[in-house]
Coordinates of C-alpha atoms in Angstrom, one line a residue:
Chain A
X930 CA 104.8 126.6 114.5
X931 CA 106.7 127.1 110.7
X932 CA 106.0 124.8 107.0
X933 CA 109.3 123.0 108.1
X934 CA 109.3 122.7 111.6
X935 CA 105.6 120.3 110.7
X936 CA 107.1 118.7 107.9
X937 CA 109.4 117.2 110.8
X938 CA 107.9 116.4 113.1
X939 CA 106.6 112.9 114.2
X940 CA 103.4 111.4 113.3
X941 CA 103.1 110.6 116.8
X942 CA 103.9 114.6 118.0
X943 CA 101.7 116.3 114.6
X944 CA 99.1 113.5 116.1
X945 CA 99.1 115.4 119.7
X946 CA 99.3 118.7 118.4
X947 CA 96.4 118.2 115.8
X948 CA 94.1 116.7 119.1
X949 CA 95.1 120.2 121.1
X950 CA 93.9 122.1 118.4
X951 CA 97.7 123.5 118.3
X952 CA 98.4 122.8 114.6
X953 CA 95.0 121.7 112.0
X954 CA 95.2 119.6 109.2
X955 CA 95.0 122.3 106.5
X956 CA 98.4 123.9 107.8
X957 CA 99.8 120.0 108.0
X958 CA 98.8 118.9 104.8
X959 CA 99.9 121.9 103.0
X960 CA 103.5 122.7 104.7
X961 CA 103.7 118.4 103.3
X962 CA 102.3 119.7 99.8
X963 CA 104.6 122.7 100.4
X964 CA 107.6 120.6 100.8
X965 CA 106.5 117.9 97.5
X966 CA 106.4 121.1 95.0
X967 CA 109.9 122.2 96.4
X968 CA 112.3 119.4 96.5
X969 CA 110.4 115.8 94.1
X970 CA 111.3 117.5 91.1
X971 CA 114.8 116.3 92.5
X972 CA 113.9 113.0 94.8
X973 CA 110.7 112.2 92.4
X974 CA 109.3 109.9 95.2
X975 CA 105.6 111.3 94.2
X976 CA 103.4 109.8 90.7
X977 CA 100.7 111.7 91.3
X978 CA 99.4 113.9 94.1
X979 CA 96.5 113.9 95.0
X980 CA 94.8 117.4 94.1
X981 CA 92.1 117.2 96.3
X982 CA 94.1 116.7 99.9
X983 CA 93.4 120.1 100.7
X984 CA 89.0 119.0 101.0
X985 CA 90.5 116.3 103.0
X986 CA 91.9 118.1 105.5
X987 CA 89.3 120.7 105.9
X988 CA 86.9 117.9 106.2
X989 CA 88.8 116.3 109.1
X990 CA 89.3 119.9 110.5
X991 CA 85.8 120.2 110.8
X992 CA 84.6 117.2 112.0
X993 CA 87.3 118.4 115.3
X994 CA 85.6 121.0 115.1
X995 CA 82.6 120.4 115.9
X996 CA 83.6 117.5 118.4
X997 CA 84.1 113.9 116.6
X998 CA 85.5 111.9 118.2
X999 CA 88.8 111.1 115.9
X1000 CA 91.5 108.2 115.8
X1001 CA 95.4 109.3 116.8
X1002 CA 96.4 109.7 113.4
X1003 CA 93.1 111.9 112.2
X1004 CA 94.3 114.3 110.3
X1005 CA 98.0 113.1 109.2
X1006 CA 99.5 113.0 105.6
X1007 CA 99.7 110.2 104.2
X1008 CA 102.2 108.7 101.0
X1009 CA 101.0 105.1 99.2
X1010 CA 102.3 103.4 96.9
X1011 CA 101.4 103.0 93.6
X1012 CA 101.1 99.5 94.1
X1013 CA 97.3 99.7 96.0
X1014 CA 94.5 100.5 94.1
X1015 CA 92.6 104.3 95.1
X1016 CA 89.4 105.4 93.9
X1017 CA 90.0 109.0 93.5
X1018 CA 93.8 108.8 92.3
X1019 CA 95.2 106.6 89.5
X1020 CA 97.4 103.3 90.2
X1021 CA 100.0 101.7 87.7
X1022 CA 101.9 100.2 90.1
X1023 CA 105.0 102.1 88.1
X1024 CA 103.9 99.8 85.3
X1025 CA 102.7 101.2 81.9
X1026 CA 100.9 98.5 80.9
X1027 CA 98.1 100.6 83.5
X1028 CA 99.0 104.5 82.9
X1029 CA 96.1 106.5 84.0
X1030 CA 93.6 103.2 85.3
X1031 CA 91.7 104.6 87.8
X1032 CA 90.7 101.9 90.6
X1033 CA 86.5 101.0 91.0
X1034 CA 87.5 100.1 94.5
X1035 CA 89.7 100.9 97.2
X1036 CA 92.4 98.7 98.3
X1037 CA 91.6 97.6 102.4
X1038 CA 94.6 99.1 103.6
X1039 CA 93.5 102.7 101.6
X1040 CA 89.8 102.9 102.8
X1041 CA 91.2 101.6 106.5
X1042 CA 93.8 105.1 106.5
X1043 CA 90.5 107.6 104.7
X1044 CA 87.9 105.9 108.0
X1045 CA 90.9 106.7 110.4
X1046 CA 91.1 110.5 109.4
X1047 CA 94.6 110.3 107.3
X1048 CA 95.0 112.4 104.4
X1049 CA 96.0 110.7 101.2
X1050 CA 98.6 113.2 99.7
X1051 CA 99.7 110.9 97.2
X1052 CA 100.8 108.0 95.0
X1053 CA 104.8 106.9 95.5
X1054 CA 106.9 105.5 92.9
X1055 CA 108.6 102.2 92.6
X1056 CA 109.8 98.9 90.3
X1057 CA 107.4 98.2 88.0
X1058 CA 104.7 95.4 90.2
X1059 CA 107.1 95.9 92.5
X1060 CA 110.0 93.8 90.6
X1061 CA 113.0 95.7 91.5
X1062 CA 115.3 96.7 94.5
X1063 CA 116.3 100.4 93.3
X1064 CA 113.2 101.7 91.8
X1065 CA 115.3 101.9 88.3
X1066 CA 112.3 98.8 86.9
X1067 CA 110.0 102.3 87.3
X1068 CA 108.4 102.4 84.0
X1069 CA 108.4 106.4 85.1
X1070 CA 111.4 107.0 85.6
X1071 CA 113.6 105.8 89.6
X1072 CA 113.4 107.6 92.1
X1073 CA 116.7 109.1 94.3
X1074 CA 118.3 108.7 97.5
X1075 CA 117.7 111.7 99.4
X1076 CA 120.8 111.0 101.5
X1077 CA 122.7 111.4 97.4
X1078 CA 120.5 111.9 94.8
X1079 CA 123.0 109.8 92.8
X1080 CA 122.1 106.7 94.6
X1081 CA 119.3 104.5 94.8
X1082 CA 116.3 104.6 97.0
X1083 CA 116.4 101.2 97.6
X1084 CA 113.0 99.1 96.1
X1085 CA 110.4 98.7 95.0
X1086 CA 108.9 100.8 97.6
X1087 CA 111.9 103.4 96.7
X1088 CA 109.3 105.7 96.4
X1089 CA 108.0 105.6 100.0
X1090 CA 110.7 105.5 101.5
X1091 CA 112.5 108.8 100.3
X1092 CA 108.5 110.0 100.7
X1093 CA 109.6 110.0 104.3
X1094 CA 113.2 110.3 104.5
X1095 CA 112.8 113.9 102.5
X1096 CA 110.2 115.0 104.5
X1097 CA 107.2 115.0 101.8
X1098 CA 104.8 112.7 104.0
X1099 CA 105.5 111.7 108.1
X1100 CA 103.5 108.4 106.6
X1101 CA 103.6 105.8 104.1
X1102 CA 102.1 102.4 102.7
X1103 CA 104.8 100.0 101.5
X1104 CA 104.7 96.6 100.1
X1105 CA 106.9 93.9 100.9
X1106 CA 107.3 90.5 99.3
X1107 CA 111.6 89.9 99.4
X1108 CA 112.4 93.0 101.3
X1109 CA 111.0 96.3 99.3
X1110 CA 109.6 97.7 102.7
X1111 CA 112.7 96.9 104.9
X1112 CA 115.6 97.4 102.2
X1113 CA 114.6 100.9 100.9
X1114 CA 114.5 101.6 105.5
X1115 CA 118.0 100.8 105.0
X1116 CA 118.8 102.7 102.4
X1117 CA 117.0 105.8 103.1
X1118 CA 117.2 106.1 107.0
X1119 CA 114.2 105.5 107.8
X1120 CA 111.8 102.5 109.4
X1121 CA 109.9 100.1 107.5
X1122 CA 107.8 97.0 109.1
X1123 CA 106.9 93.5 107.4
X1124 CA 104.1 92.6 109.1
X1125 CA 103.6 88.3 110.1
X1126 CA 102.2 86.9 106.5
X1127 CA 98.0 87.6 106.5
X1128 CA 97.8 90.2 109.5
X1129 CA 97.0 93.1 106.9
X1130 CA 94.9 93.0 103.6
X1131 CA 96.5 92.6 100.4
X1132 CA 92.5 93.4 99.5
X1133 CA 93.6 96.1 96.4
X1134 CA 97.5 95.3 96.7
X1135 CA 97.9 94.6 93.0
X1136 CA 99.7 90.9 93.6
X1137 CA 103.1 90.3 92.7
X1138 CA 103.7 86.9 94.4
X1139 CA 100.6 85.9 96.0
X1140 CA 102.6 83.2 98.6
X1141 CA 104.8 86.9 100.2
X1142 CA 103.6 89.6 99.4
X1143 CA 102.5 91.8 102.8
X1144 CA 102.0 95.6 102.8
X1145 CA 103.5 97.7 105.7
X1146 CA 103.8 101.1 107.4
X1147 CA 107.1 103.0 106.4
X1148 CA 107.9 106.4 108.4
X1149 CA 111.0 108.4 110.6
X1150 CA 110.2 106.0 113.8
X1151 CA 109.2 103.0 114.7
X1152 CA 106.7 104.5 117.0
X1153 CA 105.1 105.9 113.8
X1154 CA 104.9 102.7 112.7
X1155 CA 103.4 101.1 115.6
X1156 CA 100.3 103.7 114.9
X1157 CA 100.1 103.1 111.6
X1158 CA 100.1 99.4 111.7
X1159 CA 97.6 100.0 114.1
X1160 CA 95.4 101.3 111.5
X1161 CA 95.6 99.2 108.8
X1162 CA 95.9 95.7 110.8
X1163 CA 93.3 93.3 111.1
X1164 CA 91.0 90.5 109.8
X1165 CA 89.5 91.4 106.9
X1166 CA 86.7 89.2 104.8
X1167 CA 87.7 89.8 102.0
X1168 CA 90.9 88.3 101.5
X1169 CA 91.1 84.9 102.4
X1170 CA 94.8 84.7 103.8
X1171 CA 94.4 87.4 106.2
X1172 CA 94.5 85.7 109.6
X1173 CA 91.5 86.0 111.7
X1174 CA 93.5 87.2 115.4
X1175 CA 92.7 89.9 117.2
X1176 CA 96.3 91.5 117.8
X1177 CA 97.4 94.2 119.9
X1178 CA 98.4 97.6 119.5
X1179 CA 102.2 97.8 117.9
X1180 CA 102.0 101.5 119.0
X1181 CA 101.6 100.7 122.3
X1182 CA 104.4 97.8 122.4
X1183 CA 106.3 100.5 120.8
X1184 CA 105.9 103.0 123.6
X1185 CA 106.6 100.2 126.3
X1186 CA 110.8 99.0 124.2
X1187 CA 111.4 102.7 124.1
X1188 CA 111.8 102.7 128.5
X1189 CA 114.5 99.5 127.7
X1190 CA 113.4 97.5 129.7
X1191 CA 112.4 94.7 127.6
X1192 CA 115.6 94.4 126.8
X1193 CA 116.3 92.7 130.0
X1194 CA 117.3 88.8 129.5
X1195 CA 116.0 89.0 125.9
X1196 CA 117.4 86.6 124.1
X1197 CA 118.8 87.6 120.4
X1198 CA 120.1 85.2 117.5
X1199 CA 122.8 86.5 115.1
X1200 CA 122.0 84.5 112.3
X1201 CA 125.8 82.8 110.5
X1202 CA 124.8 82.8 107.0
X1203 CA 123.7 86.7 106.6
X1204 CA 126.9 87.6 108.3
X1205 CA 130.4 88.1 107.0
X1206 CA 131.4 88.5 103.1
X1207 CA 129.4 90.5 101.2
X1208 CA 129.1 92.7 103.4
X1209 CA 129.9 96.4 103.5
X1210 CA 132.2 97.1 106.2
X1211 CA 129.9 100.1 107.6
X1212 CA 127.0 98.1 107.9
X1213 CA 128.8 94.8 109.5
X1214 CA 130.2 97.7 111.8
X1215 CA 127.5 99.2 112.6
X1216 CA 125.9 95.7 113.5
X1217 CA 128.5 95.1 115.3
X1218 CA 127.9 98.1 117.6
X1219 CA 124.0 97.6 118.1
X1220 CA 124.8 94.2 118.9
X1221 CA 127.5 95.7 122.3
X1222 CA 124.4 98.2 123.1
X1223 CA 121.8 96.2 122.9
X1224 CA 124.7 93.2 125.4
X1225 CA 125.0 96.3 127.5
X1226 CA 121.2 96.8 128.5
X1227 CA 121.9 92.8 129.3
X1228 CA 120.3 91.5 126.4
X1229 CA 121.9 88.1 125.5
X1230 CA 123.6 87.5 122.3
X1231 CA 123.5 83.6 120.6
X1232 CA 124.9 82.7 117.6
X1233 CA 122.3 81.0 115.1
X1234 CA 123.6 78.4 112.7
X1235 CA 120.1 79.0 109.5
X1236 CA 122.3 76.2 106.6
X1237 CA 119.4 76.5 104.4
X1238 CA 119.2 80.2 103.9
X1239 CA 121.9 79.9 101.5
X1240 CA 119.4 78.6 99.2
X1241 CA 116.8 81.1 99.8
X1242 CA 117.9 84.2 97.2
X1243 CA 117.6 80.5 94.4
X1244 CA 114.4 79.4 95.8
X1245 CA 112.2 83.1 95.7
X1246 CA 113.4 83.8 92.9
X1247 CA 111.8 80.8 91.4
X1248 CA 108.9 80.9 93.9
X1249 CA 108.2 84.8 93.2
X1250 CA 107.9 84.7 88.9
X1251 CA 106.6 81.4 88.6
X1252 CA 103.9 83.2 90.5
X1253 CA 104.0 86.7 89.3
X1254 CA 103.8 84.4 85.7
X1255 CA 100.7 83.6 87.0
X1256 CA 99.1 87.0 88.9
X1257 CA 100.5 89.2 85.6
X1258 CA 98.6 87.3 83.1
X1259 CA 95.7 89.2 83.7
X1260 CA 96.8 91.8 81.9
X1261 CA 95.7 90.9 78.9
X1262 CA 94.4 93.8 76.8
X1263 CA 90.7 92.9 77.5
X1264 CA 88.9 94.5 81.1
X1265 CA 92.0 96.9 81.7
X1266 CA 94.4 98.6 80.4
X1267 CA 97.0 99.2 77.6
X1268 CA 96.0 98.0 74.8
X1269 CA 98.1 97.7 71.3
X1270 CA 96.8 96.3 68.5
X1271 CA 99.0 95.1 65.8
X1272 CA 99.4 96.7 62.5
X1273 CA 96.8 95.3 60.2
X1274 CA 94.9 94.1 63.5
X1275 CA 95.3 90.2 64.4
X1276 CA 93.6 88.2 66.7
X1277 CA 93.0 88.4 70.3
X1278 CA 96.2 86.4 70.5
X1279 CA 97.6 88.8 68.5
X1280 CA 96.8 91.9 70.4
X1281 CA 97.4 90.4 74.1
X1282 CA 101.2 89.3 72.7
X1283 CA 101.7 93.2 71.4
X1284 CA 99.8 94.9 74.3
X1285 CA 102.5 92.3 77.0
X1286 CA 105.3 93.7 74.8
X1287 CA 104.9 97.6 74.6
X1288 CA 103.0 97.8 78.3
X1289 CA 105.6 95.4 80.5
X1290 CA 109.3 96.7 80.8
X1291 CA 112.5 94.4 80.5
X1292 CA 112.2 93.2 84.6
X1293 CA 108.7 92.2 84.2
X1294 CA 109.6 90.2 81.4
X1295 CA 112.3 89.0 82.3
X1296 CA 110.4 87.1 85.7
X1297 CA 107.7 86.2 82.9
X1298 CA 109.9 84.6 81.3
X1299 CA 111.3 83.0 83.7
X1300 CA 108.4 82.5 86.4
X1301 CA 106.7 80.7 82.5
X1302 CA 110.2 78.7 82.3
X1303 CA 109.7 77.3 86.4
X1304 CA 106.5 76.1 85.7
X1305 CA 107.0 74.4 82.7
X1306 CA 106.1 70.7 82.0
X1307 CA 109.4 68.8 82.6
X1308 CA 110.8 71.5 85.0
X1309 CA 108.1 71.8 87.1
X1310 CA 109.6 69.8 90.0
X1311 CA 113.3 70.6 89.4
X1312 CA 112.5 74.1 89.7
X1313 CA 109.2 74.5 91.8
X1314 CA 108.6 72.0 93.6
X1315 CA 112.0 71.9 94.9
X1316 CA 111.8 75.9 95.3
X1317 CA 108.5 75.1 97.5
X1318 CA 110.6 72.2 99.5
X1319 CA 112.8 74.6 100.5
X1320 CA 111.0 77.1 101.5
X1321 CA 110.0 73.9 104.4
X1322 CA 113.7 73.9 105.1
X1323 CA 114.4 77.8 106.3
X1324 CA 110.9 77.6 108.0
X1325 CA 112.2 74.9 109.6
X1326 CA 115.5 76.7 110.2
X1327 CA 113.8 79.4 111.8
X1328 CA 111.7 77.3 114.3
X1329 CA 114.6 76.0 115.5
X1330 CA 116.1 78.9 116.2
X1331 CA 112.9 80.4 117.5
X1332 CA 113.3 77.8 120.1
X1333 CA 116.3 79.2 121.4
X1334 CA 115.7 82.9 121.4
X1335 CA 113.4 85.7 121.1
X1336 CA 114.5 88.1 118.3
X1337 CA 116.2 87.2 115.4
X1338 CA 118.8 90.2 114.0
X1339 CA 120.3 91.1 110.8
X1340 CA 122.1 94.0 108.7
X1341 CA 118.3 95.0 107.0
X1342 CA 120.6 94.5 103.5
X1343 CA 124.4 93.9 102.7
X1344 CA 125.6 97.4 101.2
X1345 CA 124.3 101.2 101.4
X1346 CA 123.2 102.9 99.0
X1347 CA 124.6 102.5 95.3
X1348 CA 124.7 103.7 92.4
X1349 CA 122.0 104.6 90.2
X1350 CA 122.5 103.1 86.9
X1351 CA 125.4 100.7 89.2
X1352 CA 123.9 97.6 89.0
X1353 CA 120.8 97.3 86.2
X1354 CA 122.4 95.4 84.2
X1355 CA 123.1 92.8 85.8
X1356 CA 119.7 91.4 87.6
X1357 CA 121.6 88.5 89.5
X1358 CA 123.4 91.5 91.1
X1359 CA 120.5 92.2 91.6
X1360 CA 119.0 89.9 93.6
X1361 CA 121.6 89.6 95.3
X1362 CA 120.6 92.5 97.5
X1363 CA 117.8 90.6 99.4
X1364 CA 119.5 88.3 100.3
X1365 CA 118.6 89.8 104.5
X1366 CA 115.0 90.0 103.7
X1367 CA 113.9 87.3 101.7
X1368 CA 113.9 84.6 104.5
X1369 CA 111.2 85.6 106.8
X1370 CA 108.8 86.8 103.1
X1371 CA 109.6 82.6 102.6
X1372 CA 108.2 82.3 106.4
X1373 CA 105.8 84.6 107.0
X1374 CA 107.3 86.0 109.6
X1375 CA 107.5 89.4 110.4
X1376 CA 110.6 92.1 110.3
X1377 CA 111.6 95.3 110.8
X1378 CA 113.7 97.2 109.8
X1379 CA 116.1 100.2 111.9
X1380 CA 118.4 102.6 111.0
X1381 CA 121.4 102.5 113.2
X1382 CA 124.6 105.3 111.6
X1383 CA 126.1 105.9 108.9
X1384 CA 128.2 103.8 107.4
X1385 CA 132.3 106.2 107.9
X1386 CA 133.7 105.0 104.7
X1387 CA 130.4 106.7 103.0
X1388 CA 127.9 108.5 104.9
X1389 CA 125.4 106.7 104.1
X1390 CA 122.1 105.2 106.5
X1391 CA 122.1 101.4 107.7
X1392 CA 119.8 99.5 109.2
X1393 CA 119.5 96.5 111.5
X1394 CA 117.2 93.8 110.7
X1395 CA 115.0 91.6 113.5
X1396 CA 113.0 89.0 112.9
X1397 CA 110.5 87.4 115.5
X1398 CA 107.8 84.7 114.8
X1399 CA 105.0 84.2 112.7
X1400 CA 102.1 86.5 115.2
X1401 CA 104.5 88.0 117.6
X1402 CA 104.7 91.7 115.3
X1403 CA 104.2 93.4 118.4
X1404 CA 108.3 92.0 119.7
X1405 CA 109.1 93.8 116.8
X1406 CA 108.4 96.8 117.7
X1407 CA 109.5 96.5 121.5
X1408 CA 112.7 95.5 120.5
X1409 CA 112.6 97.6 117.9
X1410 CA 111.6 101.1 119.6
X1411 CA 114.3 100.3 122.6
X1412 CA 117.1 99.9 120.0
X1413 CA 116.4 103.1 118.8
X1414 CA 115.7 104.8 122.0
X1415 CA 119.8 103.6 122.4
X1416 CA 121.2 104.5 119.2
X1417 CA 119.5 108.2 119.2
X1418 CA 120.5 108.8 123.2
X1419 CA 124.1 108.0 121.9
X1420 CA 123.5 110.6 118.5
X1421 CA 121.7 113.1 120.7
X1422 CA 118.6 113.0 118.0
X1423 CA 117.5 111.1 115.6
X1424 CA 119.7 110.4 112.6
X1425 CA 117.8 112.0 110.2
X1426 CA 118.9 115.4 111.5
X1427 CA 122.3 114.0 110.4
X1428 CA 120.8 114.1 106.6
X1429 CA 122.1 116.9 104.3
X1430 CA 119.4 119.7 103.5
X1431 CA 117.8 119.0 100.0
X1432 CA 117.4 122.8 98.4
X1433 CA 114.7 123.6 95.5
X1434 CA 116.3 123.4 92.1
X1435 CA 119.4 121.9 93.2
X1436 CA 121.0 120.4 90.1
X1437 CA 122.0 116.9 89.9
X1438 CA 123.1 114.1 87.1
Chain B
X1018 CA 127.9 84.8 94.3
X1019 CA 126.4 84.3 91.2
X1020 CA 128.5 82.9 88.8
X1021 CA 129.3 83.1 85.4
X1022 CA 128.7 80.3 83.6
X1023 CA 124.7 79.7 82.0
X1024 CA 122.8 76.9 81.3
X1025 CA 123.4 75.0 78.6
X1026 CA 119.0 74.7 79.1
X1027 CA 118.0 78.0 77.8
X1028 CA 118.5 78.6 73.9
X1029 CA 116.9 81.5 72.1
X1030 CA 114.2 78.6 70.6
X1031 CA 113.8 78.1 74.1
X1032 CA 113.3 81.3 75.4
X1033 CA 111.0 82.2 72.0
X1034 CA 108.6 78.8 73.4
X1035 CA 108.7 80.4 76.7
X1036 CA 107.6 83.8 74.9
X1037 CA 104.2 82.1 73.4
X1038 CA 103.4 80.6 76.1
X1039 CA 103.6 84.1 78.4
X1040 CA 102.0 85.9 75.7
X1041 CA 104.5 88.4 74.9
X1042 CA 106.0 89.2 72.0
X1043 CA 109.7 89.9 72.2
X1044 CA 112.1 91.4 69.5
X1045 CA 115.0 89.1 68.4
X1046 CA 117.2 91.3 70.2
X1047 CA 115.6 90.7 73.1
X1048 CA 115.5 87.1 73.1
X1049 CA 118.8 87.1 72.5
X1050 CA 119.5 89.4 75.7
X1051 CA 117.1 87.3 77.7
X1052 CA 118.7 84.3 76.7
X1053 CA 121.7 85.7 78.3
X1054 CA 120.0 86.5 81.4
X1055 CA 117.9 83.9 81.7
X1056 CA 120.9 80.8 81.7
X1057 CA 122.3 83.6 84.3
X1058 CA 119.9 83.1 87.3
X1059 CA 119.2 79.6 86.0
X1060 CA 122.5 78.3 86.8
X1061 CA 122.3 80.1 89.8
X1062 CA 118.9 79.3 91.4
X1063 CA 119.0 75.6 89.9
X1064 CA 121.0 74.9 93.7
X1065 CA 117.5 74.7 95.1
X1066 CA 117.5 70.5 94.0
X1067 CA 120.7 70.1 96.0
X1068 CA 119.0 69.9 99.3
X1069 CA 115.0 69.1 98.3
X1070 CA 115.1 65.6 98.2
X1071 CA 112.2 63.2 98.2
X1072 CA 111.8 63.3 102.3
X1073 CA 110.8 67.0 102.6
X1074 CA 107.5 68.1 101.6
X1075 CA 106.8 71.6 100.1
X1076 CA 105.5 74.3 101.5
X1077 CA 102.9 76.9 99.4
X1078 CA 101.6 79.1 101.5
X1079 CA 103.7 80.2 105.2
X1080 CA 101.1 80.2 107.4
X1081 CA 98.3 78.0 105.7
X1082 CA 94.5 78.8 107.3
X1083 CA 92.4 76.0 105.9
X1084 CA 88.1 75.9 104.4
X1085 CA 88.4 79.4 104.1
X1086 CA 84.5 79.5 103.7
X1087 CA 81.8 82.9 103.2
X1088 CA 77.8 82.7 103.0
X1089 CA 76.9 82.1 99.7
X1090 CA 75.7 85.0 99.0
X1091 CA 76.3 88.2 97.1
X1092 CA 79.2 90.0 98.9
X1093 CA 79.2 93.7 99.5
X1094 CA 82.0 94.5 97.7
X1095 CA 80.7 93.4 93.8
X1096 CA 81.1 95.8 91.0
X1097 CA 78.8 97.0 89.0
X1098 CA 78.8 96.6 85.3
X1099 CA 79.2 100.4 84.4
X1100 CA 82.8 99.7 87.0
X1101 CA 83.8 96.4 85.7
X1102 CA 83.6 98.2 81.9
X1103 CA 84.8 101.6 83.9
X1104 CA 88.7 100.4 82.8
X1105 CA 88.2 98.4 79.8
X1106 CA 90.3 99.7 76.6
X1107 CA 87.0 99.6 74.2
X1108 CA 83.7 98.3 75.5
X1109 CA 79.4 98.1 73.3
X1110 CA 76.8 97.9 75.0
X1111 CA 78.1 96.8 78.8
X1112 CA 80.4 94.4 76.6
X1113 CA 84.1 94.0 76.7
X1114 CA 84.8 93.8 73.2
X1115 CA 88.1 92.3 71.6
X1116 CA 89.5 91.0 68.2
X1117 CA 89.2 88.1 66.7
X1118 CA 89.4 84.8 68.9
X1119 CA 90.6 82.5 65.7
X1120 CA 92.5 83.7 63.1
X1121 CA 92.2 82.2 59.9
X1122 CA 94.9 79.4 59.7
X1123 CA 92.0 78.2 62.4

């Protein structure tokens, strides 16, 4: 196979070829590193490339040659969002305050990926501390959408999604606090899953908002995401919010779903509040078409009223900043990261304030100040307390919905990828990008975004989101894979086959 | 959709005070910008109080777990002193070094 062919293969296909010996991990890894060298100066999905990737791949090949029994993803390349700490590569969370910082331990998801034989290619770009919907808040410059380099790749996990979309890696790890896996998947024509809260360990994920954060997979197919979730999910005693549940195989669920049988009699709820005004025409059109496809296969479409969803964004932008202001207090210039000493010295208080001024970007400052306000005396009940009550109301809306339907569906985001710079100066407009994804985080339930076409008006990717009750991640993989099979049948192949060719050295801006 | 009116509660003095609480030094230009941004954001998110009536319980955690304990023994993920100090901006003889805790005025 040529190097280009290797970068187009799914993780599932690579897995089969690696197992049969048709290709080696060294060849596969080299092909992806070559692709990164060709296109990443334009895409900027990576903040750091693993200098030892070749060595790791060679060791997997040697173990396989020695007859060792290896997991299905052994030898398959993996990109890691920079929010996840790694011992062999810097972990910055997209911030200057952690520039060059080396973690003394691996995040659990990283350790499990290594143990499964995945080959870490590098660390991916993100909005600073995962605060943003476009990667424009990265301290290291934005990532560009491979479908149109003048547009955003989504955020905060735009680097992971763009790396997958640009064939720099078949798999990537992301984190989703309010949509940071699903919204980038939507705008890059890829698949992204936010598992049930607690399904995947957050140990070693640099915390943004601890009651919302969840780690999950990014890929170009539902099956590939399932293969990766099978590697990273499961109880971890290092994370006290980790669920003790035993999980069924998500890959098996995806394979079962692809047969389409799951759609017969499936009740699909469509949330009234997650469509209509504010949604781009092409996004709505593709959503409606997907519902018709599901219906034609025997699914029943049910309209759902979720009256409190309209308060979700407001509640989220109180809860998240409040938790973030507390989590980010650890960047105090003492134990790790940057230290800036004001001219003429100063007390530890002065050093801390000067360090945080220099080390944090504008969005991080905005959210810390907002969170500090929401938690301050006299405002706590009106803001943070009320937001927590809204959370209860949203959970009740979901409970009521799931008493009537098996899954909920919505467009994954209101619009296709907007232009870099377009919303940077308007924080509230940026926050509203997450209107479709935030409710799942507030309720802790799983969500998946699956590509369902290109918007006719701009030719850019669109995704459909499915949500299921907590712990029903497998249901999402079944339904997601079923829809994926239907749309790919219509297109005669995956959506990524329609992506424009990225050429080395092709100038933008 | 966002309203353009800003919240009367957010003044430059409030932002200056918050920056002290949050231990982030801010320049005057940043305070001006943040006052406008926060005013707009707060006026958009204040609506949570419309539905948060006294009878609704608060949810702090989406899937609460009770009594997550572990045996009272040394864990399997304890850093050595060397590892703990490995990222410190300044260290001396196995300890973190910080600047003076108290200033002259204290």
